[in-house]
XYZ file of C-alpha atoms in Angstrom:
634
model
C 67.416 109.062 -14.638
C 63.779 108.265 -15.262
C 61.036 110.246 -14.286
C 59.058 106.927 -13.370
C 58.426 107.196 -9.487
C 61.230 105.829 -7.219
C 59.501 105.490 -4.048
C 56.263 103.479 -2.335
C 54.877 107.168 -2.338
C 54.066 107.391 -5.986
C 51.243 106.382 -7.793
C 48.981 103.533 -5.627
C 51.729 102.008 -4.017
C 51.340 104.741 -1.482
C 47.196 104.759 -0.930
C 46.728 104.568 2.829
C 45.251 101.479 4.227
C 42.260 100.464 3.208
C 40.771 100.511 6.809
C 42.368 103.456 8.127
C 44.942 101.864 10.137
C 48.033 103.872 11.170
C 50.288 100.428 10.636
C 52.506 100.861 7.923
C 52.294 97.511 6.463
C 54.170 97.195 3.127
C 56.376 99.948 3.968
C 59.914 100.168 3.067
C 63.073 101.002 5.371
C 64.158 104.457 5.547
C 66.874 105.355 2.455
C 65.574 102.131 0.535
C 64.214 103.039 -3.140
C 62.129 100.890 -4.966
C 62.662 100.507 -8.402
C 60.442 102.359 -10.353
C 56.571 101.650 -10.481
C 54.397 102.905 -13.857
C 51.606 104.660 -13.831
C 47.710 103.394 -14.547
C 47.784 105.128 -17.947
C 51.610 104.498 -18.731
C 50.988 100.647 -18.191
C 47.706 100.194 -20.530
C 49.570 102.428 -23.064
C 52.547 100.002 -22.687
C 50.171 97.075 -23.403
C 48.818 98.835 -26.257
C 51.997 98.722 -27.518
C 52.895 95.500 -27.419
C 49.086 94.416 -28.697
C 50.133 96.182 -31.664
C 52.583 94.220 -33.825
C 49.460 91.137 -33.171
C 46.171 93.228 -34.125
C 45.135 90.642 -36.615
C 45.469 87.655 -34.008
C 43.725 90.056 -31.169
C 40.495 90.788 -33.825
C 40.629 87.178 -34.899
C 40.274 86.051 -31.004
C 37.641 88.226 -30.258
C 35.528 87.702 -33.629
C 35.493 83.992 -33.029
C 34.456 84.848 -28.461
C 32.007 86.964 -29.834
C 30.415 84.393 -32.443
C 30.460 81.899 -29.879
C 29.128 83.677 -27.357
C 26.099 84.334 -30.478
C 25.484 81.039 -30.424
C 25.246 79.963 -26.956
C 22.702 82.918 -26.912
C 20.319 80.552 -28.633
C 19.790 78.138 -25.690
C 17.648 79.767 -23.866
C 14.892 80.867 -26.564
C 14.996 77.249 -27.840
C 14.170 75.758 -23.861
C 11.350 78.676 -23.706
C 10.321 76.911 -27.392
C 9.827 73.690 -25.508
C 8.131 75.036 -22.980
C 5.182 77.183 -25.084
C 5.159 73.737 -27.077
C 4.004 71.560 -23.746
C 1.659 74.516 -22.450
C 0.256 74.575 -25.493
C -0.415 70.900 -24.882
C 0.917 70.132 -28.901
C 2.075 66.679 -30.122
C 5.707 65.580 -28.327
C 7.256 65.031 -32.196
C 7.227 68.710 -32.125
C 10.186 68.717 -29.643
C 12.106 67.134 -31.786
C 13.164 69.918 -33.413
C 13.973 72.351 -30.821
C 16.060 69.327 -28.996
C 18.193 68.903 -32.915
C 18.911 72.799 -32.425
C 20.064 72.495 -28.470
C 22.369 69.555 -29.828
C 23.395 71.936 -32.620
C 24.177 74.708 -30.462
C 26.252 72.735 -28.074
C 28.504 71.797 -30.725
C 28.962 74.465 -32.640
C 29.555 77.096 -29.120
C 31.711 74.267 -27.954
C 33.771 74.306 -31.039
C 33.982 78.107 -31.374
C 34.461 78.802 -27.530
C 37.361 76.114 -27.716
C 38.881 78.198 -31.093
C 38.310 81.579 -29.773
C 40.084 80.918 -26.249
C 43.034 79.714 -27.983
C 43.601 82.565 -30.262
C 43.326 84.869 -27.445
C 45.513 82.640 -24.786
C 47.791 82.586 -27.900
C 47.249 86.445 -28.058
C 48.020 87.042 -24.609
C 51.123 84.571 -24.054
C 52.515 86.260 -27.589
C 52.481 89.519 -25.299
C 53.391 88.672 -22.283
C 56.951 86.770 -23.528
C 57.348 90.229 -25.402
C 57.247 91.862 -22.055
C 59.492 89.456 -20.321
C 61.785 89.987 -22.626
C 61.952 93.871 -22.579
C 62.228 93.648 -18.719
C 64.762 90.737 -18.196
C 66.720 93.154 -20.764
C 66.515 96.113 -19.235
C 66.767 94.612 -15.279
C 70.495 93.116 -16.636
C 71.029 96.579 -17.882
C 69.868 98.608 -14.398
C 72.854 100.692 -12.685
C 74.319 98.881 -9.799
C 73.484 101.745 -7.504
C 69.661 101.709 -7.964
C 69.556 97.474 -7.219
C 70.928 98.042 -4.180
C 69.236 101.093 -3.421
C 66.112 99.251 -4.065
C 67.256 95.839 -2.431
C 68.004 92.663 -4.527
C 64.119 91.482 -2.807
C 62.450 94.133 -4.879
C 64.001 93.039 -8.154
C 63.542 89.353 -7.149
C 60.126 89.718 -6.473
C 59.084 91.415 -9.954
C 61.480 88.533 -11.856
C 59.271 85.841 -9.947
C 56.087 86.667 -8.101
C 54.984 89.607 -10.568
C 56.147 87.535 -13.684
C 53.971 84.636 -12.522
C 50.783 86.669 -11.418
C 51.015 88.118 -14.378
C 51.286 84.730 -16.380
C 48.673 83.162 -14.245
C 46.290 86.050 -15.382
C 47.142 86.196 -19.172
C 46.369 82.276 -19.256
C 43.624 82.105 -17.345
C 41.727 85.590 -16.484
C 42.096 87.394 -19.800
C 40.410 84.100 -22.391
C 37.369 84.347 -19.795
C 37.340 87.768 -18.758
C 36.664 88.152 -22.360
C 34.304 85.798 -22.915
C 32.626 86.984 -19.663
C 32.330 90.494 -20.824
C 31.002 89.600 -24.391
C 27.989 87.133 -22.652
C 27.077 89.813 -20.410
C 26.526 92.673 -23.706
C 24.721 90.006 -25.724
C 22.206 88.442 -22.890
C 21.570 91.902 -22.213
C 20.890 92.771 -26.053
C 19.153 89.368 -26.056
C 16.650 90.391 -23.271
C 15.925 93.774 -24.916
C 14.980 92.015 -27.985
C 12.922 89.740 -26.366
C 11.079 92.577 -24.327
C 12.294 96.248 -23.425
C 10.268 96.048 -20.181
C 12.393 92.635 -18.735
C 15.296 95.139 -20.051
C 14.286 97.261 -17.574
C 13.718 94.863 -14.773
C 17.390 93.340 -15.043
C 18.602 96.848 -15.125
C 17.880 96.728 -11.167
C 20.817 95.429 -10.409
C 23.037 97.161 -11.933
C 23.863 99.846 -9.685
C 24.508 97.536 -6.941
C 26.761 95.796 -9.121
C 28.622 98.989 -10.387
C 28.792 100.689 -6.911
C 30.288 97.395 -5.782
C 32.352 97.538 -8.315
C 33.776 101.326 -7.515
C 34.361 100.419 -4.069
C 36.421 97.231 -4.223
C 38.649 98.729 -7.187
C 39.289 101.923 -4.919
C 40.448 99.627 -1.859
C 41.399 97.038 -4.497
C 44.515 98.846 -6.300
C 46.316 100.157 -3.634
C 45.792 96.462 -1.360
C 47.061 94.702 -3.981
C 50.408 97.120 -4.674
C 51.120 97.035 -1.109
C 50.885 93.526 -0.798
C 53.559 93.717 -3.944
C 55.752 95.717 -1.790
C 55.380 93.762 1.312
C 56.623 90.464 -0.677
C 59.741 92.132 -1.866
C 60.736 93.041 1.514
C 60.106 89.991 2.586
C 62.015 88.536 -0.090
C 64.258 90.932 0.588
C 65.128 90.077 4.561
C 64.872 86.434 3.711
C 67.884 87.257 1.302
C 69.901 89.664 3.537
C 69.306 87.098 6.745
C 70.040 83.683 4.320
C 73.332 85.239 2.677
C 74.657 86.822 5.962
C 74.052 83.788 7.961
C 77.308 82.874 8.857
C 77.634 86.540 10.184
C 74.562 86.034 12.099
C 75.705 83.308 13.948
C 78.912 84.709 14.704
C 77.250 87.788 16.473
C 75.109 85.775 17.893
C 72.285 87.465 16.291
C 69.895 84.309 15.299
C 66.431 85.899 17.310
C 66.950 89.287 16.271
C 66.700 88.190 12.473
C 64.172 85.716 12.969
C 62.081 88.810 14.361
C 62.503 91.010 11.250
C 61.434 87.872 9.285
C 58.344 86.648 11.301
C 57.670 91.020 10.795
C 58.086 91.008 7.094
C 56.037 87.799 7.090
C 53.254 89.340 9.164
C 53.279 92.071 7.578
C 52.695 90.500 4.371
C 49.871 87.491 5.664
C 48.120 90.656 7.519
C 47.775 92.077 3.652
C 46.636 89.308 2.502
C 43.964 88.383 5.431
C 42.718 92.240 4.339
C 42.203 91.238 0.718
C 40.137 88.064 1.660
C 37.888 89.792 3.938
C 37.350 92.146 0.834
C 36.703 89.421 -1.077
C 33.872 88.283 1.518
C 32.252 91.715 1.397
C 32.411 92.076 -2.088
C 30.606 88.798 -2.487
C 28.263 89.473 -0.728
C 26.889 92.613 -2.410
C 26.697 91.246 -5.426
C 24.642 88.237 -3.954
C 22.038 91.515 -3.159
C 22.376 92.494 -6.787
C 21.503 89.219 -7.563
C 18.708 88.556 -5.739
C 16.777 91.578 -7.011
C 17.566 91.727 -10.282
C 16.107 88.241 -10.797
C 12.976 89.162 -7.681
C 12.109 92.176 -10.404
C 12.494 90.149 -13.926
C 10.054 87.342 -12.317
C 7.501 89.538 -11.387
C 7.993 91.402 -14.791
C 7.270 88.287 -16.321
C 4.409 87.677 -14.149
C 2.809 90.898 -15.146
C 3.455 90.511 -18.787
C 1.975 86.977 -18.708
C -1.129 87.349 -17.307
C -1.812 90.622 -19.694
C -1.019 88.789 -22.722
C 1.893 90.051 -23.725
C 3.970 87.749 -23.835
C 3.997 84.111 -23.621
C 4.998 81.363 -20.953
C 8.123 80.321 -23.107
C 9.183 83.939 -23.497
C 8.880 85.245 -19.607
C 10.906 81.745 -18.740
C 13.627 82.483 -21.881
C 14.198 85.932 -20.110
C 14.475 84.493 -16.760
C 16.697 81.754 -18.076
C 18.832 84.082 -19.698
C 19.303 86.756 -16.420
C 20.022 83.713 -14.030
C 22.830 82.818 -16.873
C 24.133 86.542 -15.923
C 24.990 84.838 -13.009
C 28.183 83.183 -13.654
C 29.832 85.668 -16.259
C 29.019 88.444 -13.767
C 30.756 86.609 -10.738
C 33.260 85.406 -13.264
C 33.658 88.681 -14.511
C 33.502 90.376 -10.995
C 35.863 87.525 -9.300
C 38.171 88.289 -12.338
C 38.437 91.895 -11.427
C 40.268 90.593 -8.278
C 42.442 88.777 -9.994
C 43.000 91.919 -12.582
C 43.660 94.519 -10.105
C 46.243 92.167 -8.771
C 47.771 91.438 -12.217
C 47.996 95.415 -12.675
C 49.552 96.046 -9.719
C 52.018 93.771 -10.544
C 51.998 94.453 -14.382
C 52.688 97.689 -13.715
C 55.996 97.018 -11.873
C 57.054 95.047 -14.502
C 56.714 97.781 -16.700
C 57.947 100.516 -14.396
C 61.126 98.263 -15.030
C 61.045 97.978 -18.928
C 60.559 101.758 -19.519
C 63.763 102.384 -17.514
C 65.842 104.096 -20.125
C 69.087 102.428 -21.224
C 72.671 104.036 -19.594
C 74.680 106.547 -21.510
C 77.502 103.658 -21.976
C 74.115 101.317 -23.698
C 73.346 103.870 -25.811
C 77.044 104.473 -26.970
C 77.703 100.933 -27.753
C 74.827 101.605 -30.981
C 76.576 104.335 -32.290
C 78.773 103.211 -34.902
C 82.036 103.620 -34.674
C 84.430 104.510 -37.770
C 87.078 101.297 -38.481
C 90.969 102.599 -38.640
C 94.319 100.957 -38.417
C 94.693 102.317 -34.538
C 92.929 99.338 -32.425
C 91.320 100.386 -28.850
C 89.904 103.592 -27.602
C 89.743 107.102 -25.754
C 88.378 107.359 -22.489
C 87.617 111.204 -21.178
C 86.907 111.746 -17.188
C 85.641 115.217 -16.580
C 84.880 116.270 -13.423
C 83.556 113.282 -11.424
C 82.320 113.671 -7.981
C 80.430 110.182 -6.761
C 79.015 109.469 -3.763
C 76.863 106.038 -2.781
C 74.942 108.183 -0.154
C 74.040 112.060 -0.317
C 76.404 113.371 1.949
C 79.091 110.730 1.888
C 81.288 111.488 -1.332
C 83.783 108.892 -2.176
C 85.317 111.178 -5.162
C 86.241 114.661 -5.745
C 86.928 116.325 -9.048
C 88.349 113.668 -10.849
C 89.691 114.169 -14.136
C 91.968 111.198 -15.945
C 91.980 110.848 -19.854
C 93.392 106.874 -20.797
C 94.358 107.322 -24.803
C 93.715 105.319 -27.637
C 95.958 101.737 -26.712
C 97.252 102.800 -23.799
C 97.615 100.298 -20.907
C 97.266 102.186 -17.172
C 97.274 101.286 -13.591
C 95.415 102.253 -10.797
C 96.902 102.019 -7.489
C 96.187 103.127 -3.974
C 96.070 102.573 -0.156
C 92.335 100.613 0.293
C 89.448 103.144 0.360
C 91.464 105.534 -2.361
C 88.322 105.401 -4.575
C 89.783 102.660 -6.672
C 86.967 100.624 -7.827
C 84.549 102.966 -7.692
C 86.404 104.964 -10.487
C 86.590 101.993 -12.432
C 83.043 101.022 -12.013
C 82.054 104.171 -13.560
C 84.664 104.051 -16.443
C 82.514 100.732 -17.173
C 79.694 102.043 -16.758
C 78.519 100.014 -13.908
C 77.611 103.379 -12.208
C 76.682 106.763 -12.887
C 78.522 109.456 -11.754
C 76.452 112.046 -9.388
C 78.428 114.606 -10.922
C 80.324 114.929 -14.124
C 80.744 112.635 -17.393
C 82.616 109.598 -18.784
C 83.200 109.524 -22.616
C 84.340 106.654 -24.512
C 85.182 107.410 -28.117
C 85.955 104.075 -30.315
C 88.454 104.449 -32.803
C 88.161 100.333 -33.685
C 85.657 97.833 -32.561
C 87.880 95.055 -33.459
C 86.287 91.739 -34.928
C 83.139 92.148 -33.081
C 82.416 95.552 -34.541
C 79.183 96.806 -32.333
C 80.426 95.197 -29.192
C 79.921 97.092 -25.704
C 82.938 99.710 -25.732
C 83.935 98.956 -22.739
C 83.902 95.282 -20.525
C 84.878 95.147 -16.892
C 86.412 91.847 -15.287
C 86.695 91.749 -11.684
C 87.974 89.628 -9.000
C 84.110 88.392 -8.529
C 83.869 85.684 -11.637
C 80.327 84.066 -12.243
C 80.482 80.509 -13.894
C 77.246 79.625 -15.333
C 75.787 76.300 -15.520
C 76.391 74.303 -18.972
C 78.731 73.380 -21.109
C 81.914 75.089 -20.877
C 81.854 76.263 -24.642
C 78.504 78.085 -23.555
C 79.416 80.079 -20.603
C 82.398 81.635 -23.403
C 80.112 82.044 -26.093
C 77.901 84.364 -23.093
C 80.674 86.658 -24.439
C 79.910 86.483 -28.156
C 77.066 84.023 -29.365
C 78.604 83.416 -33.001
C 81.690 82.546 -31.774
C 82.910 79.109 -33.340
C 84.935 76.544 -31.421
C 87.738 77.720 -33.288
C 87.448 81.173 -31.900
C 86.976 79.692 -28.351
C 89.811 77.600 -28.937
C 92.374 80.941 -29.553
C 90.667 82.814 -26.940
C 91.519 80.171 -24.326
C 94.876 79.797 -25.800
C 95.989 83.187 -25.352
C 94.693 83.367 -21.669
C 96.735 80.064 -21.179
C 93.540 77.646 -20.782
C 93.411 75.625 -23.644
C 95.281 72.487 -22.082
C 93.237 72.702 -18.776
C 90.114 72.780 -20.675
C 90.980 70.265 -23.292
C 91.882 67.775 -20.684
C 88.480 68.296 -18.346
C 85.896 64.999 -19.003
C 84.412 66.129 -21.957
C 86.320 69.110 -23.569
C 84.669 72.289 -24.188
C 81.364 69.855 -23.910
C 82.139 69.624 -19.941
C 79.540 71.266 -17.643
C 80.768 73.400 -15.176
C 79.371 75.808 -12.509
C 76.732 74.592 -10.134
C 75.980 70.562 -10.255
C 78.978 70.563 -13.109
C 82.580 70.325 -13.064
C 84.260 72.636 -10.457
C 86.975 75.220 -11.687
C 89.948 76.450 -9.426
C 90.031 80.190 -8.763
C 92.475 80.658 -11.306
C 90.612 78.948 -13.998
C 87.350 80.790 -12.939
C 89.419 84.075 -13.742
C 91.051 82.555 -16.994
C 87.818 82.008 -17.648
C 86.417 85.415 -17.803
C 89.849 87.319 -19.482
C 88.651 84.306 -22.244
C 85.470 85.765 -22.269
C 87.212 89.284 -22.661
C 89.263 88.236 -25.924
C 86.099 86.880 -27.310
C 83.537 90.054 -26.753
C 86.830 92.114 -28.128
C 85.867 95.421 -26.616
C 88.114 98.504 -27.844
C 88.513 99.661 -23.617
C 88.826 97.082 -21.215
C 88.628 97.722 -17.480
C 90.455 95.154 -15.049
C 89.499 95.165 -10.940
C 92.081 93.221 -9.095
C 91.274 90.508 -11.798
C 94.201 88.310 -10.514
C 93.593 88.646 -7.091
C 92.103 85.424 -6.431
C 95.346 83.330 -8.051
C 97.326 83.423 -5.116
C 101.149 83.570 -5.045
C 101.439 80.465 -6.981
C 99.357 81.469 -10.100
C 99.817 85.438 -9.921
C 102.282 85.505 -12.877
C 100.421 83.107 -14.952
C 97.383 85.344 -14.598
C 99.202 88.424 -14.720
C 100.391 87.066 -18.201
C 96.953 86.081 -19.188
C 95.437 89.573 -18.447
C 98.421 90.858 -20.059
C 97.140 89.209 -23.262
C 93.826 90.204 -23.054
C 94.264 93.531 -22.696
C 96.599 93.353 -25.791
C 95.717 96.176 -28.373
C 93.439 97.702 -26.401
C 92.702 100.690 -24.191
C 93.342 99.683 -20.414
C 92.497 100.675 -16.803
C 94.076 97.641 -14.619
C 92.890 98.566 -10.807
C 96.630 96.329 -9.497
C 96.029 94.298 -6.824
C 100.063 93.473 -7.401
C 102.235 96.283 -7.905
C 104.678 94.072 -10.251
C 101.546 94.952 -12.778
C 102.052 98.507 -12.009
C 104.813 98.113 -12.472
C 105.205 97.405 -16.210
C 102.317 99.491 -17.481
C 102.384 102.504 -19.687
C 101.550 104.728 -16.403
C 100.315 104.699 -13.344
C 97.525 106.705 -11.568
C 97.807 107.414 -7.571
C 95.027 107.632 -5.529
C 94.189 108.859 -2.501
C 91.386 109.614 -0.232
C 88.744 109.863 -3.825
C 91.262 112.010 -5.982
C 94.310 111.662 -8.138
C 97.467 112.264 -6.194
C 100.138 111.189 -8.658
C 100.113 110.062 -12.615
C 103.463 108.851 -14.395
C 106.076 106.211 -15.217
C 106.728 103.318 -12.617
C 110.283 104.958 -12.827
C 109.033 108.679 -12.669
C 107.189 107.797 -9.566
C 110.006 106.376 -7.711
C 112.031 108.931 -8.381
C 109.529 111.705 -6.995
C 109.432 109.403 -3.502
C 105.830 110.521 -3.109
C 103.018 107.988 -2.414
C 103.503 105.067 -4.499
C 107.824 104.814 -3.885
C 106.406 104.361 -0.776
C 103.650 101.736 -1.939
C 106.524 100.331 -4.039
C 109.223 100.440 -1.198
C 106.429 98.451 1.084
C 105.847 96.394 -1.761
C 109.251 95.319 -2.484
C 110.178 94.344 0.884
C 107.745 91.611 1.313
C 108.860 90.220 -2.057
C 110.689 87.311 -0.927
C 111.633 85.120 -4.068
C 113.457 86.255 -7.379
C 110.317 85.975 -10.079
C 108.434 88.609 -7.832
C 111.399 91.651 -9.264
C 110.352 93.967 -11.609
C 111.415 94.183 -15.254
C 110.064 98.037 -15.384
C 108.887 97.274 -19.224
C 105.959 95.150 -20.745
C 106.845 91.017 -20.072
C 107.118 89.291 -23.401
C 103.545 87.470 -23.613
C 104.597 85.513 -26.286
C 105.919 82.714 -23.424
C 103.329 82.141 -21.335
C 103.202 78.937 -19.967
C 100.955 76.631 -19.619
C 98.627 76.091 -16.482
């Protein structure tokens, strides 16, 4: 597991309020774990990191800001020029010049500025698709157990609110934070140059600024995160009341959802009133800092005029140049608002990427040796799971499924069933114990996952047909699609749809039956070519009428390699290798369909149940392996 935080508590998700108040806005329900959050130095060395590969692009940006920040610099000596030239009371041709130069610098800082923001948008875009990347790979890659722990709101949230304040920042927040930052340094080295003492004088208002600073970043960071949280459980109860809805009419409970809604939603507007009223205060300090920095480089100028020290067109460049602090300093101060935001929700993003990758990931890049013997060994040692502490739904399970053998897991409902098979996939993690998969052929596909589940539950993207397969293996040609469908049985069905393999299907497209949603995913199966495949009541959404079609079609996939079939129909029991018994979270029984019988323990009474309710002659069992050469078509 990662040693990232799990909870609200860590890091400054958990500050208190920023006003003391004993309301637990934000907050999550009791036993809900957020997915992990990264800490303030974990995230900048994370951005580091992805900076890296682009250090040419980052110094070429910021060479360019900096030169045309240079250059804008020049504005305000060339206006104090004019002015010594008309106190001096000299001929108007000698404006000319200075006015050339203003015209000059406008057009070369607008050129540069223009150059220098697109390097670094470029720079920061480069980065941030880098990061998308590493955390849409690593969310599809999260154990099921921790999403729902954490609540399908969290995860949505990150994937779309923290994605897009993080965009919104790198596009617009970093190019003039930057160039914000670099006009400050230089106006202030400007002013120095000009004169230490209006140095000085402009220094005034600098601690206002900084202590204003300090205090809206220390109620800043943890605002912001908790406004992060409060969005994914809003999110979160807009998804549980929106998907259950049906149930929540039936129960009649329509006002009692509404009112953890409107909560969430209070909850979450109540944040954000908090931030703009910090936003109002922290406005208004600076408007202070203002005010006497420019009171104290007036009378500076004042002073220094009337001694002699410096001329008209000098004290006015200086105050020109201080009341130009003006906007980068808002800029850069209204920016920070912006930035703590885009941290808070950067560093959830990353909390995310840095999850490390399941021991079944990280198996499936080993590389396994090539030998005549197709499929794999699966080990169970010891496995005790449980959802919830306290609750365990196995005990002490230990099942080894050799190299090509086909086996099937039956059970009264509740036995443990999936859950088992989940963690054979690798869909879970066992609380206690191990699962080992060792390859003894990858088949075709060579550094495939080992091992690829198929349930009941099939997911048909949108797009072409020939798409949603090639999910499964992105090379494959539309010859290799075309024998993959074939030996599930699909090829006529999908040759005769509108447009072939072309045909969109899923949402908006073409709608599949059941059974061709499930032929669709055994296809996929045959095509990704794993050596251990894991089957949970795959068929069960056929119905009587197309339960031996798909029982043929799995039979074919499965074909050659290692096999855990979870039967929702015993006649699959039935003609596997062996069958595993479960009970109450352990194994009960293990053996031959015929072994089984004989011992008249739990599944001859399964079977017995089973048999009766058979009611037409195709249902009887052959008690070997059906002949998959004849399957017929759909």
């Amino acid at each position: 597991m990662s040693d990232s935080p799990n909870t609200p508590a860590a890091g400054p998700t958990g500050a208190a309020p920023d006003d003391g108040s004993a309301r637990d806005f934000g907050s999550e329900p009791a036993g809900r774990e957020l997915l992990p959050t990264a800490t303030p130095a974990r995230t900048r060395a994370a951005v580091r990191e992805l900076v890296r590969p682009h250090r040419g692009l980052a110094v070429a940006g910021f060479a360019t800001m900096i030169a045309a920040t240079g250059v804008g610099l020049l504005v305000q000596p060339l206006l104090g020029r004019i002015v010594d030239i008309v106190a001096d009371h000299r001929p108007p041709g000698d404006i000319t010049l200075p006015v050339v130069l203003l015209v000059l610098v406008a057009l070369a800082q607008g050129s540069t500025t223009a150059l220098g923001l697109s390097l670094v948008s470029r720079l920061g875009e480069t980065v941030l698709a880098r990061l998308r990347e590493r955390f849409v790979e690593k969310a599809l890659r999260l154990p099921l157990e921790q999403v729902e722990k954490a609540g399908a709101g969290d995860l949505t949230a990150r994937v779309t609110r923290d994605v897009s304040v993080v965009g919104e920042a790198v596009r617009d927040a970093l190019p003039e934070l930057a160039r914000s930052v670099l006009a400050i340094a230089l106006t202030l080295a400007a002013m120095a140059a000009l004169d230490w003492r209006f140095f000085l004088a402009a220094l005034i208002a600098v601690p206002v600024q900084a202590s204003t600073a300090r205090w809206y970043v220390r109620n800043a960071v943890p605002l912001y995160a908790r406004q992060r949280i409060a969005t994914g459980s809003q999110q979160q109860q807009l998804l549980d009341t929106i998907a259950g809805a049906g149930t929540v009419r039936a129960f009649r409970l329509e006002e009692e959802h509404t009112g953890r809604v409107t909560r969430r939603s209070s909850a979450a507007v109540e944040l954000t009133l908090r931030g703009v009223r910090l936003v109002l205060d922290f406005y208004n300090r600076l408007h202070i800092a203002e005010y006497a920095g420019l009171a104290a480089v007036l009378v500076t100028g004042f002073l220094l005029v009337r001694d002699g020290s410096v001329s008209i067109g000098t004290a006015t460049a200086t105050a020109l140049y201080f009341h130009s602090l003006f906007t980068p300093v808002n800029a850069a101060l209204v920016l920070l608002d912006d930035a703590q935001s885009a941290t808070a929700a950067l560093a959830r993003l990353v909390g995310v990427a840095d999850e490390p990758s399941p021991e079944s990931e990280k198996q499936a890049h080993e590389s396994r040796p090539r030998t005549a013997e197709a499929g794999g060994t699966v080990t169970v040692t010891g496995i005790h799971h449980a959802y919830e502490p306290g609750r365990p739904v196995l005990h002490g399970v230990d099942l080894t499924l050799r190299a090509g053998e086909r086996v099937a897991l039956v059970g009264p409902s509740g036995a443990g069933k999936t859950t088992l098979a989940k963690l054979i996939a690798g869909v879970h993690r066992p609380t206690v114990g191990s699962v080992r998969v060792t390859t003894n052929g990858a088949g075709e596909s060579g550094d495939g996952v080992p091992v690829a589940l198929v349930t009941q539950e099939t997911h048909v993207f949108a797009g072409p047909l020939a798409d949603d397969l090639r999910l499964a293996r992105a090379d494959a040609t539309d010859d290799d699609l075309r024998k993959a469908l074939t030996a599930v049985a699909a090829l006529d069905w999908a040759e005769a749809l509108p447009e072939g393999l072309d045909t969109v299907v899923g949402e908006g497209g073409h709608r599949l039956t059941s059974a061709q949603v499930q032929q669709l995913a055994l296809a996929r199966l045959v095509l990704a070519d794993p050596p251990v495949a894991v089957l949970d009541e795959a068929t069960a959404e056929a119905g009587s009428t197309g339960a031996r079609l798909l029982e043929q079609a799995a039979d074919r996939a499965v074909d050659g390699r290692t096999a855990l079939v979870v039967a929702h129909r015993l006649t699959q029991a039935a003609t596997a290798d062996r069958i595993v018994v479960m009970d109450g979270g352990r194994i009960v029984e293990s053996g031959t369909h015929d072994e089984l019988c004989a011992a008249a323990g739990i599944y001859a009474s399964l079977w017995k149940a089973w048999s009766g309710t058979r009611a037409t002659a195709d249902e009887t069992p052959t008690h070997h392996r059906p002949d998959t050469t004849t399957v017929k078509d759909h």
